[in-house]
XYZ file of C-alpha atoms in Angstrom:
597
model
C -5.919 -16.921 4.512
C -8.467 -16.989 1.736
C -7.454 -15.311 -1.497
C -10.015 -14.083 -3.963
C -10.443 -12.741 -7.481
C -13.130 -10.235 -8.344
C -13.955 -9.365 -11.903
C -14.982 -5.975 -13.095
C -14.168 -4.366 -16.406
C -12.745 -0.887 -16.320
C -13.234 1.287 -19.384
C -9.588 2.138 -19.093
C -7.822 5.109 -20.544
C -5.673 3.048 -22.871
C -8.651 1.010 -24.120
C -10.647 4.161 -24.912
C -7.538 5.674 -26.438
C -7.174 2.858 -28.941
C -10.889 3.052 -29.664
C -10.760 6.723 -30.547
C -7.566 6.537 -32.588
C -7.765 3.211 -34.374
C -11.482 2.704 -34.927
C -11.993 -0.295 -32.646
C -15.131 -0.657 -30.569
C -14.937 -1.969 -27.032
C -17.353 -3.632 -24.672
C -17.182 -4.079 -20.934
C -17.660 -7.263 -18.930
C -17.684 -7.865 -15.222
C -17.341 -11.225 -13.603
C -15.850 -13.006 -10.609
C -13.658 -16.042 -10.922
C -12.773 -18.168 -7.941
C -10.020 -20.720 -7.436
C -11.080 -24.278 -6.741
C -8.598 -24.504 -3.858
C -8.378 -20.797 -2.935
C -10.380 -17.953 -4.354
C -8.843 -15.245 -6.505
C -10.196 -12.163 -8.221
C -10.295 -11.817 -11.989
C -11.089 -8.432 -13.455
C -12.181 -8.749 -17.089
C -11.281 -5.681 -19.046
C -12.345 -4.044 -22.312
C -12.491 -6.458 -25.240
C -11.902 -5.396 -28.813
C -14.279 -6.325 -31.587
C -12.828 -8.215 -34.510
C -13.955 -5.860 -37.271
C -12.584 -2.310 -37.413
C -14.944 0.624 -37.853
C -15.047 2.012 -41.419
C -13.550 5.466 -41.922
C -16.001 8.334 -42.123
C -15.734 12.058 -42.772
C -18.582 12.829 -40.372
C -18.644 12.282 -36.636
C -21.135 9.663 -35.545
C -22.337 8.894 -32.042
C -23.011 5.271 -31.287
C -23.892 3.836 -27.886
C -22.031 0.698 -26.920
C -22.222 -1.473 -23.784
C -19.891 -0.228 -21.101
C -19.313 3.150 -22.744
C -21.000 6.531 -22.616
C -21.839 9.091 -25.266
C -22.047 12.066 -22.918
C -18.408 12.037 -21.846
C -15.208 12.173 -23.782
C -12.195 9.917 -23.260
C -8.938 11.190 -21.832
C -7.225 10.930 -25.169
C -10.096 12.668 -27.027
C -9.740 15.580 -24.651
C -5.995 15.627 -25.116
C -6.288 15.508 -28.909
C -8.197 18.804 -28.832
C -4.952 20.474 -27.968
C -3.519 19.743 -31.396
C -6.173 19.461 -34.133
C -5.008 19.021 -37.719
C -6.772 21.119 -40.425
C -9.400 19.226 -42.460
C -8.543 18.239 -46.038
C -9.622 20.662 -48.749
C -12.160 19.825 -51.438
C -9.555 20.273 -54.213
C -7.381 17.501 -52.794
C -9.563 14.716 -51.448
C -7.770 12.351 -49.066
C -6.512 9.124 -50.549
C -7.842 5.846 -49.114
C -5.746 4.679 -46.158
C -3.446 1.746 -46.709
C -2.857 -0.731 -43.921
C 0.515 -2.266 -43.234
C 1.431 -5.144 -40.988
C 2.739 -2.695 -38.338
C -0.636 -0.918 -38.297
C -2.445 -3.992 -36.958
C 0.354 -5.385 -34.830
C -0.742 -5.044 -31.143
C 2.804 -4.165 -30.113
C 2.967 -1.476 -32.769
C -0.412 -0.106 -31.759
C 0.651 0.084 -28.121
C 3.917 1.813 -28.983
C 2.161 4.295 -31.263
C -0.540 5.052 -28.671
C 2.086 5.714 -26.012
C 4.011 8.030 -28.356
C 0.869 9.988 -29.253
C -0.168 10.280 -25.611
C 3.298 11.463 -24.525
C 3.314 14.031 -27.334
C -0.103 15.323 -26.269
C 1.111 15.623 -22.693
C 4.141 17.616 -23.735
C 1.766 20.092 -25.358
C -0.698 20.074 -22.492
C 2.023 20.504 -19.855
C 2.781 23.864 -21.425
C -0.496 25.063 -19.976
C 0.784 24.059 -16.545
C 3.907 26.101 -17.193
C 1.740 29.177 -17.778
C 0.153 28.714 -14.376
C 3.522 29.296 -12.700
C 3.671 32.817 -14.060
C 0.108 33.803 -13.245
C -0.783 35.964 -10.308
C -2.244 34.201 -7.249
C -5.673 35.760 -7.827
C -5.706 34.302 -11.359
C -4.622 30.792 -10.357
C -8.053 29.620 -9.226
C -9.687 30.959 -12.392
C -7.185 29.130 -14.601
C -7.598 25.886 -12.645
C -11.340 26.220 -13.056
C -11.019 26.572 -16.824
C -8.642 23.636 -17.208
C -10.030 21.171 -14.697
C -13.363 21.896 -13.072
C -15.150 23.553 -15.979
C -13.020 22.762 -18.984
C -12.409 19.643 -21.056
C -10.633 17.874 -18.173
C -13.636 17.957 -15.823
C -14.776 14.426 -16.708
C -11.705 12.829 -15.167
C -11.167 15.186 -12.228
C -11.640 13.499 -8.851
C -13.717 15.573 -6.395
C -11.367 17.326 -4.004
C -8.267 16.225 -5.928
C -7.072 19.837 -6.266
C -6.613 19.833 -2.477
C -4.533 16.638 -2.439
C -0.783 16.630 -3.083
C 0.711 13.290 -4.094
C 4.448 12.621 -3.955
C 5.553 10.152 -6.651
C 8.870 8.472 -5.878
C 10.464 6.973 -8.956
C 8.518 9.315 -11.215
C 10.771 8.563 -14.211
C 10.353 4.784 -13.914
C 8.199 2.769 -16.294
C 5.236 2.881 -13.937
C 5.989 6.273 -12.395
C 5.740 8.205 -15.684
C 2.222 6.883 -16.279
C 1.196 7.474 -12.652
C 2.210 11.138 -12.904
C 0.100 11.713 -16.020
C -2.921 9.925 -14.629
C -2.737 11.969 -11.433
C -2.481 15.277 -13.267
C -5.337 14.389 -15.577
C -7.525 13.868 -12.517
C -6.644 17.206 -10.962
C -4.109 16.219 -8.281
C -1.138 18.351 -7.353
C 1.899 16.212 -8.140
C 5.411 16.299 -6.678
C 8.121 14.107 -8.178
C 11.205 12.970 -6.259
C 14.195 12.486 -8.582
C 17.897 11.939 -7.881
C 19.053 14.588 -10.343
C 17.384 17.344 -12.284
C 18.845 17.313 -15.787
C 17.455 17.773 -19.276
C 16.682 14.067 -19.692
C 14.615 13.979 -16.494
C 12.820 17.217 -17.347
C 11.798 15.832 -20.738
C 10.163 12.796 -19.105
C 7.820 14.791 -16.868
C 5.185 17.447 -17.557
C 6.365 20.967 -16.780
C 3.675 21.579 -14.192
C 5.029 18.808 -11.950
C 6.845 20.089 -8.867
C 10.241 18.383 -9.132
C 12.187 17.776 -5.899
C 15.775 16.552 -5.963
C 16.585 13.960 -3.312
C 17.763 10.442 -2.575
C 15.673 7.890 -0.677
C 18.927 6.536 0.735
C 19.741 9.916 2.330
C 17.141 10.831 4.998
C 18.310 14.457 5.142
C 17.135 15.039 1.545
C 13.570 13.843 2.137
C 12.316 16.585 4.455
C 11.518 18.978 1.616
C 10.078 16.165 -0.509
C 7.305 15.252 1.952
C 6.494 18.885 2.777
C 2.790 19.630 2.112
C 2.187 16.075 0.806
C -0.958 14.141 1.681
C -0.155 10.808 0.039
C 2.866 8.975 -1.377
C 3.172 6.523 -4.283
C 6.502 4.676 -4.207
C 7.448 3.320 -7.654
C 11.232 3.414 -7.228
C 13.286 0.245 -7.510
C 17.002 -0.508 -7.515
C 18.563 -0.317 -10.966
C 20.954 -3.162 -10.212
C 20.794 -6.389 -8.237
C 23.800 -5.489 -6.114
C 22.904 -6.096 -2.487
C 23.901 -2.588 -1.409
C 21.651 -0.967 -4.034
C 18.743 -3.258 -3.200
C 19.025 -2.443 0.502
C 19.388 1.311 -0.089
C 16.366 1.689 -2.410
C 13.953 -1.167 -1.733
C 14.420 -1.467 2.040
C 15.989 1.608 3.641
C 14.422 3.887 1.027
C 10.928 2.870 2.136
C 11.901 3.118 5.804
C 13.475 6.568 5.413
C 10.505 7.944 3.495
C 7.893 6.591 5.928
C 9.838 8.071 8.832
C 10.136 11.448 7.094
C 6.403 11.404 6.344
C 5.575 10.514 9.943
C 7.858 13.274 11.242
C 6.102 15.758 8.977
C 2.690 14.636 10.238
C 3.927 14.955 13.831
C 5.066 18.520 13.179
C 1.636 19.312 11.782
C 0.055 17.813 14.878
C 2.149 20.038 17.138
C 1.079 23.113 15.193
C -2.542 22.006 15.519
C -2.283 21.224 19.250
C -2.111 17.483 18.600
C -5.308 17.385 16.542
C -3.888 15.900 13.346
C -5.884 12.939 12.016
C -2.624 11.017 11.577
C -1.307 11.625 15.115
C -0.681 8.575 17.297
C -1.834 8.449 20.908
C 1.068 8.028 23.324
C 0.261 5.296 25.849
C 3.703 4.875 27.422
C 7.154 6.317 26.767
C 10.136 4.952 28.658
C 12.684 7.770 29.033
C 13.416 7.691 32.767
C 13.055 5.526 35.859
C 9.810 7.327 36.699
C 8.218 5.967 33.512
C 8.333 2.448 35.017
C 5.854 3.324 37.761
C 2.578 1.441 37.593
C 3.971 -1.581 35.741
C 3.669 -4.885 37.599
C 5.443 -8.210 37.054
C 3.405 -11.377 37.509
C 4.168 -15.087 37.196
C 1.915 -18.051 36.548
C 1.453 -21.466 34.974
C -1.109 -22.838 32.568
C -1.335 -26.127 34.466
C 0.045 -27.824 37.587
C 2.323 -30.840 37.241
C 3.480 -31.889 40.699
C 5.805 -34.581 39.385
C 7.574 -32.350 36.850
C 7.686 -29.399 39.263
C 10.368 -31.208 41.319
C 12.791 -30.842 38.416
C 11.801 -27.360 37.232
C 14.416 -24.639 37.344
C 11.878 -21.986 38.309
C 11.272 -18.617 36.664
C 12.132 -15.026 37.309
C 11.743 -11.622 35.659
C 12.565 -7.976 36.289
C 11.715 -4.608 34.784
C 14.339 -1.951 35.367
C 15.855 1.210 33.962
C 19.436 0.193 33.183
C 22.663 2.184 33.327
C 22.441 2.640 29.574
C 19.104 4.445 30.165
C 16.930 1.701 28.759
C 13.722 0.227 30.140
C 14.422 -3.521 29.981
C 12.055 -6.391 30.745
C 14.155 -9.552 31.082
C 14.242 -12.947 32.777
C 13.813 -16.666 32.219
C 11.122 -19.354 32.497
C 12.357 -22.876 33.202
C 9.059 -24.058 34.659
C 7.010 -26.319 32.435
C 3.851 -24.474 31.356
C 5.006 -21.287 33.076
C 4.997 -17.662 31.972
C 5.952 -14.197 33.197
C 4.191 -10.991 32.240
C 4.376 -7.223 32.549
C 1.076 -5.449 33.119
C -0.315 -1.942 33.677
C -3.702 -0.324 33.972
C -4.009 2.278 31.227
C -4.378 5.954 32.055
C -5.575 7.773 28.934
C -6.069 11.538 28.579
C -9.478 12.808 29.644
C -12.060 12.296 26.911
C -9.839 9.870 24.945
C -10.846 6.283 24.211
C -9.206 3.625 22.069
C -12.243 3.125 19.851
C -10.976 6.079 17.784
C -7.831 4.094 16.952
C -7.210 0.968 14.915
C -4.401 -0.721 16.840
C -1.149 -0.480 18.775
C 2.443 0.042 17.689
C 5.354 -0.914 19.952
C 8.916 0.283 19.465
C 10.998 -2.428 21.104
C 14.374 -4.148 20.944
C 15.853 -7.346 22.309
C 16.916 -10.846 21.396
C 14.179 -11.673 18.909
C 11.656 -13.566 21.047
C 7.902 -13.722 20.457
C 5.371 -12.433 22.996
C 1.669 -12.375 23.715
C -0.054 -8.987 24.009
C -3.169 -9.194 26.210
C -5.869 -6.545 26.497
C -8.446 -6.605 29.280
C -11.753 -4.947 28.436
C -14.862 -4.366 30.485
C -16.747 -1.802 32.565
C -14.380 0.130 34.823
C -16.941 0.062 37.630
C -16.890 -3.751 37.811
C -13.568 -5.381 36.958
C -15.046 -8.829 37.543
C -16.881 -8.447 34.209
C -13.655 -7.938 32.266
C -12.773 -10.119 29.285
C -9.285 -10.977 28.037
C -8.155 -10.762 24.409
C -4.762 -11.804 23.033
C -2.568 -11.400 19.940
C 0.864 -12.872 19.302
C 3.731 -10.685 18.105
C 7.266 -11.424 16.913
C 10.292 -9.206 17.376
C 13.735 -9.090 15.792
C 17.218 -9.006 17.209
C 17.784 -5.281 17.686
C 15.182 -2.527 17.571
C 12.008 -2.726 15.520
C 8.439 -1.451 15.461
C 5.640 -3.978 15.869
C 2.142 -3.131 14.677
C -0.819 -4.915 16.311
C -4.280 -4.007 14.972
C -7.232 -4.436 17.308
C -8.775 -6.751 14.710
C -5.959 -9.258 15.405
C -7.006 -9.765 19.047
C -8.976 -12.926 19.810
C -10.944 -13.650 23.001
C -9.329 -16.048 25.443
C -12.781 -17.526 25.973
C -14.181 -18.334 22.494
C -17.693 -17.581 23.718
C -16.850 -13.954 24.543
C -17.820 -11.195 22.082
C -15.201 -9.510 19.839
C -12.932 -6.882 21.351
C -14.452 -3.447 21.898
C -11.512 -0.989 22.116
C -13.746 1.493 23.946
C -13.729 -0.785 27.031
C -9.981 -1.581 27.158
C -8.464 -0.709 30.536
C -5.368 -2.941 31.024
C -2.377 -3.832 28.827
C -0.238 -6.928 29.447
C 2.851 -8.294 27.657
C 3.561 -11.957 28.375
C 6.560 -14.207 27.680
C 6.209 -17.975 27.497
C 8.845 -20.495 26.324
C 6.515 -22.377 23.971
C 6.408 -21.425 20.280
C 9.808 -19.743 20.450
C 12.062 -20.042 17.403
C 15.822 -19.568 17.042
C 16.978 -16.186 15.764
C 18.503 -16.125 12.285
C 22.255 -15.656 12.280
C 22.921 -17.430 15.574
C 23.535 -21.113 16.105
C 20.692 -22.882 17.875
C 23.117 -24.203 20.481
C 23.992 -20.626 21.473
C 20.366 -19.663 22.106
C 18.377 -20.511 25.195
C 14.775 -20.085 24.103
C 13.636 -20.020 27.741
C 15.301 -16.658 28.443
C 14.315 -13.264 27.081
C 15.194 -9.574 27.005
C 12.827 -6.872 25.764
C 13.758 -3.164 25.704
C 10.877 -0.669 25.455
C 11.055 2.712 23.735
C 7.340 3.559 23.469
C 3.819 2.142 23.057
C 1.324 4.134 20.983
C -2.168 3.761 19.535
C -2.528 4.047 15.764
C -5.155 6.472 14.450
C -7.990 4.964 12.458
C -8.413 6.081 8.861
C -10.512 5.366 5.794
C -7.887 5.826 3.056
C -4.368 4.714 2.403
C -1.447 7.104 3.004
C 1.398 5.228 1.295
C 1.195 3.043 -1.839
C 4.193 0.788 -2.452
C 4.787 -0.963 -5.781
C 6.756 -4.108 -4.958
C 7.077 -7.312 -7.030
C 6.230 -11.017 -6.952
C 9.724 -12.135 -7.940
C 8.562 -13.584 -11.263
C 10.756 -12.486 -14.131
C 13.791 -11.892 -11.887
C 16.929 -13.874 -12.634
C 16.832 -17.065 -10.523
C 20.308 -16.502 -9.081
C 19.323 -13.001 -7.838
C 15.679 -13.588 -6.972
C 16.279 -14.382 -3.300
C 18.261 -11.172 -2.722
C 15.696 -9.039 -4.561
C 12.756 -10.504 -2.654
C 14.576 -10.176 0.667
C 15.054 -6.439 0.140
C 11.485 -5.987 -1.166
C 9.931 -7.854 1.760
C 12.035 -5.899 4.254
C 10.725 -2.670 2.729
C 7.158 -3.970 2.941
C 7.623 -4.880 6.616
C 8.981 -1.431 7.456
C 5.919 0.130 5.805
C 3.497 -2.086 7.732
C 5.169 -1.188 11.018
C 5.289 2.536 10.300
C 1.748 3.205 11.469
C 0.720 4.705 8.124
C -2.240 3.414 6.176
C -0.642 1.402 3.378
C -1.349 -0.469 0.149
C 1.278 -2.882 -1.179
C 0.941 -3.894 -4.836
C 2.985 -6.830 -6.126
C 2.638 -6.960 -9.929
C 3.872 -9.777 -12.103
C 6.548 -9.155 -14.765
C 5.933 -5.722 -16.310
C 4.966 -5.395 -19.976
C 5.128 -2.389 -22.288
C 1.646 -2.553 -23.763
C -1.606 -0.557 -23.526
C -3.666 -0.978 -20.380
C -7.325 -1.893 -20.103
C -7.107 -4.693 -22.647
C -7.185 -7.811 -20.487
C -8.762 -9.082 -17.281
C -6.830 -8.720 -14.027
C -6.261 -11.388 -11.388
C -5.901 -10.243 -7.759
C -4.520 -12.819 -5.350
C -2.699 -13.366 -2.063
C -0.277 -16.196 -1.470
C 2.575 -15.671 -3.958
C 1.024 -17.836 -6.690
C 1.064 -15.347 -9.562
C 3.579 -15.791 -12.385
C 1.956 -13.997 -15.348
C 2.809 -10.475 -16.508
C 0.879 -7.213 -16.446
C 1.168 -3.909 -18.316
C 2.713 -0.868 -16.634
C -0.422 1.136 -17.483
C -2.644 -1.283 -15.540
C -0.392 -1.103 -12.478
C -0.440 2.702 -12.647
C -4.232 2.702 -12.828
C -4.433 0.491 -9.718
C -2.148 2.927 -7.857
C -4.379 5.898 -8.709
C -7.614 4.071 -7.847
C -6.206 2.900 -4.492
C -5.667 6.485 -3.292
C -9.266 6.918 -2.126
C -10.501 3.324 -1.951
C -11.150 2.304 1.657
C -10.913 -1.396 0.766
C -7.285 -0.873 -0.300
C -6.174 0.405 3.119
C -3.758 -1.954 4.881
C -3.892 -4.519 2.068
C -1.107 -6.406 0.306
C -1.932 -8.266 -2.901
C -0.488 -9.734 -6.085
C -1.883 -8.784 -9.482
C -1.368 -9.944 -13.068
C -3.208 -10.370 -16.360
C -5.753 -13.135 -16.708
C -4.384 -16.237 -18.382
C -5.838 -19.410 -19.869
C -4.877 -22.540 -17.967
C -4.268 -25.858 -19.671
C -7.244 -28.151 -19.983
C -7.806 -30.225 -16.886
C -5.839 -27.957 -14.513
C -8.056 -24.883 -14.482
C -7.412 -22.715 -11.442
C -10.682 -20.821 -11.259
C -14.304 -20.960 -12.345
C -17.012 -18.417 -13.103
C -19.185 -18.006 -10.001
C -20.868 -14.598 -10.248
C -21.540 -11.563 -12.400
C -21.050 -8.094 -10.925
C -22.066 -5.219 -13.211
C -20.490 -1.977 -12.126
C -21.666 1.156 -13.905
C -19.158 3.251 -11.966
C -16.382 1.106 -13.465
C -14.800 0.631 -10.038
C -13.105 -2.732 -10.380
C -10.774 -2.305 -7.399
C -13.396 -2.238 -4.623
C -15.019 -5.613 -5.432
C -11.573 -7.085 -6.071
C -10.078 -6.106 -2.711
C -13.174 -6.391 -0.526
C -12.779 -10.186 -0.386
C -9.025 -10.177 0.242
C -7.648 -10.349 3.758
C -5.905 -7.471 5.459
C -2.188 -7.852 6.129
C -0.619 -6.702 9.361
């Protein structure tokens, strides 16, 4: 896997905010840094000039690199909601006096956050008015506030038709995510565990608050109703194993399942025409569902001497008394394998080129298998090519996601897989490359035997955007004696999201800092090498930008602030310059990172 770091400066909200309130001017840089051993992406951000702007009674317009004079910043727009009266001529203002706290970066960040929160409390009152307006007046009011009013600069096209559910909306990152979403015109729902005065004071009044618990699946049905996308910022408040499992693992699983169930209900109402509907290839609910599946045996090579001592191989596929479709057997022959195969029968007019991969719901004893697709013209099977991908299962039931991009040709000279031509699906077991299952002694496991129970096989719909954004962590900053437990729960939640079939983006920030965003370059990487911190505001901005960025779909990445390495052990070097007038730093950053499956 090749990691990478792309540099692009974003004229971030917090950087512009400090500029408008504290007289600093900012410039924008864009550059790419690359690791000597593995590439990474560094996103340089707004840089502050050393000399503050002198105070002036008149407004002046000055063009600076990376900024614009035709648009107003988010904070400038918000400040219009509460404008102080100008000083009178009889009492001229006294010259400002600077204190140490006024130039302290920590103090500036705290003050900017307080001012921004205060502005939002005033602005959210406008959202409260919209609840009491008549339906025929709602569109007019939205037009005044968002599409035609002072907020139009930051509104994302079509955002008013997108509902985003923020889980963990009162967390350090979640509070900023909510405000950024509302400022861009999204409809925001917030999932909270309890609705009390403290929670209400943290969120704007126009946010649709839903009470629920990610650990209780029955409370999530109303939360995902009418939602198009989900941003999951929740994290366990303690390092107790039960809390970690409930929030970071099962919470993600429960929410993805509730979201999928909601999408399936929409598909049924639309006669199966939902863009997020999976294509059912096989469902094993009765003995009749086993028809058409064939069991085959073979060897990769012939060894006449060793064959005298081989124990043979055998396999069967049956519908058991417990009403399960089970593929089981053993392979004691050296270089041997057994496989289960079927020629696909898709609905009329349906082809797999409209889908991005397969998802298998299976259970068993934790063996690994090879999924083989045969593709070629149906009129001449002799022209078919074989493509394979290896999958791993767990002891018990799990969902395994296999994108078509993971399939490699058996013959290296064959062209890449074309899903349009796929006509046969095969699942093969072979003793080689098998590993013992965690929790069982190696002596108690015979890696030459297997058992695989099938629930269903489906094709995953292709999409351009992510459906579920998960904020995880790198493990840096966690107490060493609890780090393993925290990461275990986080990684389990990530795996459940990958296997859900939803388009996902997994963000693993370094240790979180309470400071303004947009002040420093960002490093994007893959490979668990990041140890530096990052501000909550920067993480929130990445979440919002990833909603409609096609390069963020099905990606997992680490991110932190740029840091200066010690002399002689530099990790990256300047290799390119990428100016980006649209200030879209995420696309170049993620376009060179690998997809995770």
